[in-house]
């Protein structure tokens, strides 16, 4: 059976969330599950327990990307107990992994450990600046934990998402609150918003540029369209000035020359341009 035939065999698309992620994943099923049902699903990592996070819809192959894994069954009381036991066992496994890493003097920082529902595999997530040779680590862990071992390396942004915390705004970090995927954030976005290029202040807990720099980038691009660049020379009221700063939200520019510094509205500087809120 090819992939397309496998997709068509399902009657419904079921949207599932897992504890460690707010992202909704699509699975196929011939049974119609209810919202908030706990179900057992087949993933690339093995059998896992997830929750139905949206109303089930009729199957549509166009809404599926890649292979569609199945929902195996409704979770039983035993599955829920098993999950709680797995959480405790994962903490113990994490301590064992820590000791093995220290014994082998490996440059890797463990973030989390978790078992699949049937305990056939334990997945350790870690961060490392360099490539790690963990062949001996795998052997040591397998001999002590007696199951398959998966070591998954993640970047600093993924680590911040998993650990969580508060951002500079005082709210929970966007990555742990609602972001599912990480878009590229460049220093040009900070320049586009005319921010002071202080990397320390522009960086989040992960040490990378804050994701929120992207949120308003398109709007700043629109607001700055057809405006002169910073440090451009202009003539205003028969005097020459350099544009040293602009506040596109307040529609005001800072003009400087050797004699004075002036703050002038966009309407005064460029009377022929429409700066109304509807069009600007």
PDB file of N, CA and C in Angstrom, residues 51-111:
ATOM      1  N   UNK A  51      -3.783  14.262  23.455  1.00  0.00           N
ATOM      2  CA  UNK A  51      -5.145  14.732  23.706  1.00  0.00           C
ATOM      3  C   UNK A  51      -5.722  15.333  22.439  1.00  0.00           C
ATOM      4  N   UNK A  52      -6.969  15.000  22.139  1.00  0.00           N
ATOM      5  CA  UNK A  52      -7.665  15.581  20.989  1.00  0.00           C
ATOM      6  C   UNK A  52      -7.913  17.059  21.310  1.00  0.00           C
ATOM      7  N   UNK A  53      -7.329  17.946  20.500  1.00  0.00           N
ATOM      8  CA  UNK A  53      -7.351  19.375  20.831  1.00  0.00           C
ATOM      9  C   UNK A  53      -8.287  20.194  19.945  1.00  0.00           C
ATOM     10  N   UNK A  54      -8.954  19.555  18.987  1.00  0.00           N
ATOM     11  CA  UNK A  54      -9.877  20.267  18.105  1.00  0.00           C
ATOM     12  C   UNK A  54     -10.931  19.286  17.613  1.00  0.00           C
ATOM     13  N   UNK A  55     -12.082  19.785  17.190  1.00  0.00           N
ATOM     14  CA  UNK A  55     -13.118  18.878  16.676  1.00  0.00           C
ATOM     15  C   UNK A  55     -12.604  18.060  15.495  1.00  0.00           C
ATOM     16  N   UNK A  56     -12.960  16.803  15.479  1.00  0.00           N
ATOM     17  CA  UNK A  56     -12.565  15.901  14.387  1.00  0.00           C
ATOM     18  C   UNK A  56     -13.248  16.336  13.097  1.00  0.00           C
ATOM     19  N   UNK A  57     -12.528  16.285  11.984  1.00  0.00           N
ATOM     20  CA  UNK A  57     -13.094  16.652  10.683  1.00  0.00           C
ATOM     21  C   UNK A  57     -12.986  15.476   9.724  1.00  0.00           C
ATOM     22  N   UNK A  58     -13.780  15.519   8.642  1.00  0.00           N
ATOM     23  CA  UNK A  58     -13.703  14.476   7.624  1.00  0.00           C
ATOM     24  C   UNK A  58     -12.323  14.500   6.966  1.00  0.00           C
ATOM     25  N   UNK A  59     -11.864  13.331   6.585  1.00  0.00           N
ATOM     26  CA  UNK A  59     -10.518  13.225   6.032  1.00  0.00           C
ATOM     27  C   UNK A  59     -10.428  13.939   4.685  1.00  0.00           C
ATOM     28  N   UNK A  60      -9.349  14.695   4.515  1.00  0.00           N
ATOM     29  CA  UNK A  60      -9.055  15.384   3.269  1.00  0.00           C
ATOM     30  C   UNK A  60      -7.553  15.287   3.046  1.00  0.00           C
ATOM     31  N   UNK A  61      -7.156  14.538   2.028  1.00  0.00           N
ATOM     32  CA  UNK A  61      -5.730  14.302   1.778  1.00  0.00           C
ATOM     33  C   UNK A  61      -4.961  15.597   1.545  1.00  0.00           C
ATOM     34  N   UNK A  62      -5.639  16.648   1.070  1.00  0.00           N
ATOM     35  CA  UNK A  62      -4.963  17.921   0.801  1.00  0.00           C
ATOM     36  C   UNK A  62      -4.515  18.608   2.086  1.00  0.00           C
ATOM     37  N   UNK A  63      -5.131  18.236   3.213  1.00  0.00           N
ATOM     38  CA  UNK A  63      -4.771  18.861   4.489  1.00  0.00           C
ATOM     39  C   UNK A  63      -3.687  18.094   5.230  1.00  0.00           C
ATOM     40  N   UNK A  64      -3.170  17.036   4.588  1.00  0.00           N
ATOM     41  CA  UNK A  64      -2.151  16.205   5.215  1.00  0.00           C
ATOM     42  C   UNK A  64      -0.821  16.409   4.507  1.00  0.00           C
ATOM     43  N   UNK A  65       0.211  16.671   5.296  1.00  0.00           N
ATOM     44  CA  UNK A  65       1.560  16.773   4.747  1.00  0.00           C
ATOM     45  C   UNK A  65       2.352  15.542   5.159  1.00  0.00           C
ATOM     46  N   UNK A  66       2.884  14.826   4.170  1.00  0.00           N
ATOM     47  CA  UNK A  66       3.653  13.636   4.477  1.00  0.00           C
ATOM     48  C   UNK A  66       2.780  12.470   4.889  1.00  0.00           C
ATOM     49  N   UNK A  67       3.388  11.544   5.623  1.00  0.00           N
ATOM     50  CA  UNK A  67       2.678  10.342   6.044  1.00  0.00           C
ATOM     51  C   UNK A  67       1.735  10.657   7.197  1.00  0.00           C
ATOM     52  N   UNK A  68       0.571  10.033   7.168  1.00  0.00           N
ATOM     53  CA  UNK A  68      -0.431  10.263   8.220  1.00  0.00           C
ATOM     54  C   UNK A  68      -0.437   9.060   9.159  1.00  0.00           C
ATOM     55  N   UNK A  69       0.057   9.280  10.376  1.00  0.00           N
ATOM     56  CA  UNK A  69       0.099   8.209  11.371  1.00  0.00           C
ATOM     57  C   UNK A  69      -1.294   7.986  11.958  1.00  0.00           C
ATOM     58  N   UNK A  70      -1.558   6.780  12.460  1.00  0.00           N
ATOM     59  CA  UNK A  70      -2.913   6.474  12.960  1.00  0.00           C
ATOM     60  C   UNK A  70      -3.106   6.747  14.449  1.00  0.00           C
ATOM     61  N   UNK A  71      -4.347   7.051  14.806  1.00  0.00           N
ATOM     62  CA  UNK A  71      -4.767   7.012  16.206  1.00  0.00           C
ATOM     63  C   UNK A  71      -5.090   5.546  16.497  1.00  0.00           C
ATOM     64  N   UNK A  72      -4.404   4.959  17.458  1.00  0.00           N
ATOM     65  CA  UNK A  72      -4.557   3.529  17.702  1.00  0.00           C
ATOM     66  C   UNK A  72      -5.830   3.196  18.464  1.00  0.00           C
ATOM     67  N   UNK A  73      -6.100   3.995  19.522  1.00  0.00           N
ATOM     68  CA  UNK A  73      -7.272   3.677  20.346  1.00  0.00           C
ATOM     69  C   UNK A  73      -7.477   4.757  21.385  1.00  0.00           C
ATOM     70  N   UNK A  74      -8.611   4.700  22.040  1.00  0.00           N
ATOM     71  CA  UNK A  74      -8.884   5.581  23.173  1.00  0.00           C
ATOM     72  C   UNK A  74      -8.025   5.112  24.350  1.00  0.00           C
ATOM     73  N   UNK A  75      -7.442   6.042  25.071  1.00  0.00           N
ATOM     74  CA  UNK A  75      -6.586   5.686  26.198  1.00  0.00           C
ATOM     75  C   UNK A  75      -7.402   5.037  27.319  1.00  0.00           C
ATOM     76  N   UNK A  76      -6.830   4.040  27.937  1.00  0.00           N
ATOM     77  CA  UNK A  76      -7.475   3.357  29.057  1.00  0.00           C
ATOM     78  C   UNK A  76      -6.954   3.917  30.388  1.00  0.00           C
ATOM     79  N   UNK A  77      -7.584   3.504  31.467  1.00  0.00           N
ATOM     80  CA  UNK A  77      -7.127   3.910  32.796  1.00  0.00           C
ATOM     81  C   UNK A  77      -5.687   3.443  33.018  1.00  0.00           C
ATOM     82  N   UNK A  78      -5.377   2.257  32.484  1.00  0.00           N
ATOM     83  CA  UNK A  78      -4.019   1.718  32.621  1.00  0.00           C
ATOM     84  C   UNK A  78      -3.012   2.604  31.882  1.00  0.00           C
ATOM     85  N   UNK A  79      -3.398   3.112  30.717  1.00  0.00           N
ATOM     86  CA  UNK A  79      -2.499   3.997  29.956  1.00  0.00           C
ATOM     87  C   UNK A  79      -2.172   5.255  30.748  1.00  0.00           C
ATOM     88  N   UNK A  80      -3.179   5.827  31.423  1.00  0.00           N
ATOM     89  CA  UNK A  80      -2.978   7.045  32.189  1.00  0.00           C
ATOM     90  C   UNK A  80      -2.058   6.789  33.387  1.00  0.00           C
ATOM     91  N   UNK A  81      -2.240   5.624  34.016  1.00  0.00           N
ATOM     92  CA  UNK A  81      -1.363   5.246  35.129  1.00  0.00           C
ATOM     93  C   UNK A  81       0.061   5.020  34.618  1.00  0.00           C
ATOM     94  N   UNK A  82       0.129   4.367  33.468  1.00  0.00           N
ATOM     95  CA  UNK A  82       1.437   4.089  32.854  1.00  0.00           C
ATOM     96  C   UNK A  82       2.177   5.381  32.551  1.00  0.00           C
ATOM     97  N   UNK A  83       1.451   6.372  32.099  1.00  0.00           N
ATOM     98  CA  UNK A  83       2.076   7.651  31.769  1.00  0.00           C
ATOM     99  C   UNK A  83       2.668   8.304  33.013  1.00  0.00           C
ATOM    100  N   UNK A  84       1.922   8.262  34.117  1.00  0.00           N
ATOM    101  CA  UNK A  84       2.417   8.835  35.371  1.00  0.00           C
ATOM    102  C   UNK A  84       3.666   8.090  35.845  1.00  0.00           C
ATOM    103  N   UNK A  85       3.656   6.768  35.724  1.00  0.00           N
ATOM    104  CA  UNK A  85       4.817   5.975  36.128  1.00  0.00           C
ATOM    105  C   UNK A  85       6.007   6.285  35.221  1.00  0.00           C
ATOM    106  N   UNK A  86       5.730   6.481  33.935  1.00  0.00           N
ATOM    107  CA  UNK A  86       6.808   6.796  32.990  1.00  0.00           C
ATOM    108  C   UNK A  86       7.488   8.110  33.339  1.00  0.00           C
ATOM    109  N   UNK A  87       6.699   9.081  33.806  1.00  0.00           N
ATOM    110  CA  UNK A  87       7.262  10.374  34.192  1.00  0.00           C
ATOM    111  C   UNK A  87       8.243  10.212  35.342  1.00  0.00           C
ATOM    112  N   UNK A  88       7.889   9.385  36.324  1.00  0.00           N
ATOM    113  CA  UNK A  88       8.777   9.129  37.460  1.00  0.00           C
ATOM    114  C   UNK A  88      10.023   8.365  37.013  1.00  0.00           C
ATOM    115  N   UNK A  89       9.833   7.353  36.174  1.00  0.00           N
ATOM    116  CA  UNK A  89      10.967   6.573  35.695  1.00  0.00           C
ATOM    117  C   UNK A  89      11.895   7.423  34.829  1.00  0.00           C
ATOM    118  N   UNK A  90      11.317   8.381  34.091  1.00  0.00           N
ATOM    119  CA  UNK A  90      12.131   9.248  33.243  1.00  0.00           C
ATOM    120  C   UNK A  90      13.064  10.113  34.092  1.00  0.00           C
ATOM    121  N   UNK A  91      12.584  10.558  35.269  1.00  0.00           N
ATOM    122  CA  UNK A  91      13.431  11.342  36.171  1.00  0.00           C
ATOM    123  C   UNK A  91      14.614  10.506  36.662  1.00  0.00           C
ATOM    124  N   UNK A  92      14.342   9.248  36.957  1.00  0.00           N
ATOM    125  CA  UNK A  92      15.422   8.356  37.388  1.00  0.00           C
ATOM    126  C   UNK A  92      16.400   8.109  36.246  1.00  0.00           C
ATOM    127  N   UNK A  93      15.857   7.930  35.043  1.00  0.00           N
ATOM    128  CA  UNK A  93      16.714   7.701  33.872  1.00  0.00           C
ATOM    129  C   UNK A  93      17.573   8.923  33.580  1.00  0.00           C
ATOM    130  N   UNK A  94      17.007  10.108  33.843  1.00  0.00           N
ATOM    131  CA  UNK A  94      17.742  11.344  33.610  1.00  0.00           C
ATOM    132  C   UNK A  94      18.964  11.429  34.533  1.00  0.00           C
ATOM    133  N   UNK A  95      18.800  10.999  35.775  1.00  0.00           N
ATOM    134  CA  UNK A  95      19.923  11.006  36.719  1.00  0.00           C
ATOM    135  C   UNK A  95      21.016  10.031  36.275  1.00  0.00           C
ATOM    136  N   UNK A  96      20.585   8.870  35.790  1.00  0.00           N
ATOM    137  CA  UNK A  96      21.551   7.881  35.298  1.00  0.00           C
ATOM    138  C   UNK A  96      22.326   8.449  34.113  1.00  0.00           C
ATOM    139  N   UNK A  97      21.594   9.121  33.215  1.00  0.00           N
ATOM    140  CA  UNK A  97      22.231   9.701  32.032  1.00  0.00           C
ATOM    141  C   UNK A  97      23.225  10.789  32.434  1.00  0.00           C
ATOM    142  N   UNK A  98      22.866  11.599  33.433  1.00  0.00           N
ATOM    143  CA  UNK A  98      23.767  12.643  33.936  1.00  0.00           C
ATOM    144  C   UNK A  98      25.081  12.026  34.421  1.00  0.00           C
ATOM    145  N   UNK A  99      24.977  10.955  35.196  1.00  0.00           N
ATOM    146  CA  UNK A  99      26.174  10.308  35.733  1.00  0.00           C
ATOM    147  C   UNK A  99      27.048   9.738  34.617  1.00  0.00           C
ATOM    148  N   UNK A 100      26.413   9.148  33.622  1.00  0.00           N
ATOM    149  CA  UNK A 100      27.168   8.580  32.503  1.00  0.00           C
ATOM    150  C   UNK A 100      27.895   9.670  31.717  1.00  0.00           C
ATOM    151  N   UNK A 101      27.232  10.799  31.525  1.00  0.00           N
ATOM    152  CA  UNK A 101      27.837  11.916  30.808  1.00  0.00           C
ATOM    153  C   UNK A 101      29.047  12.454  31.566  1.00  0.00           C
ATOM    154  N   UNK A 102      28.897  12.570  32.896  1.00  0.00           N
ATOM    155  CA  UNK A 102      30.004  13.050  33.717  1.00  0.00           C
ATOM    156  C   UNK A 102      31.169  12.062  33.697  1.00  0.00           C
ATOM    157  N   UNK A 103      30.856  10.775  33.746  1.00  0.00           N
ATOM    158  CA  UNK A 103      31.908   9.752  33.744  1.00  0.00           C
ATOM    159  C   UNK A 103      32.694   9.766  32.436  1.00  0.00           C
ATOM    160  N   UNK A 104      32.000  10.035  31.342  1.00  0.00           N
ATOM    161  CA  UNK A 104      32.657  10.058  30.026  1.00  0.00           C
ATOM    162  C   UNK A 104      33.191  11.444  29.673  1.00  0.00           C
ATOM    163  N   UNK A 105      32.907  12.450  30.542  1.00  0.00           N
ATOM    164  CA  UNK A 105      33.364  13.828  30.345  1.00  0.00           C
ATOM    165  C   UNK A 105      32.927  14.362  28.973  1.00  0.00           C
ATOM    166  N   UNK A 106      31.640  14.217  28.684  1.00  0.00           N
ATOM    167  CA  UNK A 106      31.100  14.681  27.409  1.00  0.00           C
ATOM    168  C   UNK A 106      30.584  16.108  27.544  1.00  0.00           C
ATOM    169  N   UNK A 107      30.798  16.892  26.495  1.00  0.00           N
ATOM    170  CA  UNK A 107      30.359  18.287  26.492  1.00  0.00           C
ATOM    171  C   UNK A 107      28.928  18.373  25.979  1.00  0.00           C
ATOM    172  N   UNK A 108      27.984  18.031  26.828  1.00  0.00           N
ATOM    173  CA  UNK A 108      26.579  18.087  26.455  1.00  0.00           C
ATOM    174  C   UNK A 108      25.752  18.388  27.707  1.00  0.00           C
ATOM    175  N   UNK A 109      24.702  19.179  27.522  1.00  0.00           N
ATOM    176  CA  UNK A 109      23.851  19.588  28.647  1.00  0.00           C
ATOM    177  C   UNK A 109      22.460  18.985  28.448  1.00  0.00           C
ATOM    178  N   UNK A 110      22.075  18.103  29.367  1.00  0.00           N
ATOM    179  CA  UNK A 110      20.772  17.448  29.287  1.00  0.00           C
ATOM    180  C   UNK A 110      19.650  18.414  29.635  1.00  0.00           C
ATOM    181  N   UNK A 111      18.561  18.337  28.890  1.00  0.00           N
ATOM    182  CA  UNK A 111      17.393  19.173  29.154  1.00  0.00           C
ATOM    183  C   UNK A 111      16.244  18.341  29.712  1.00  0.00           C
TER     184      UNK A 111
END
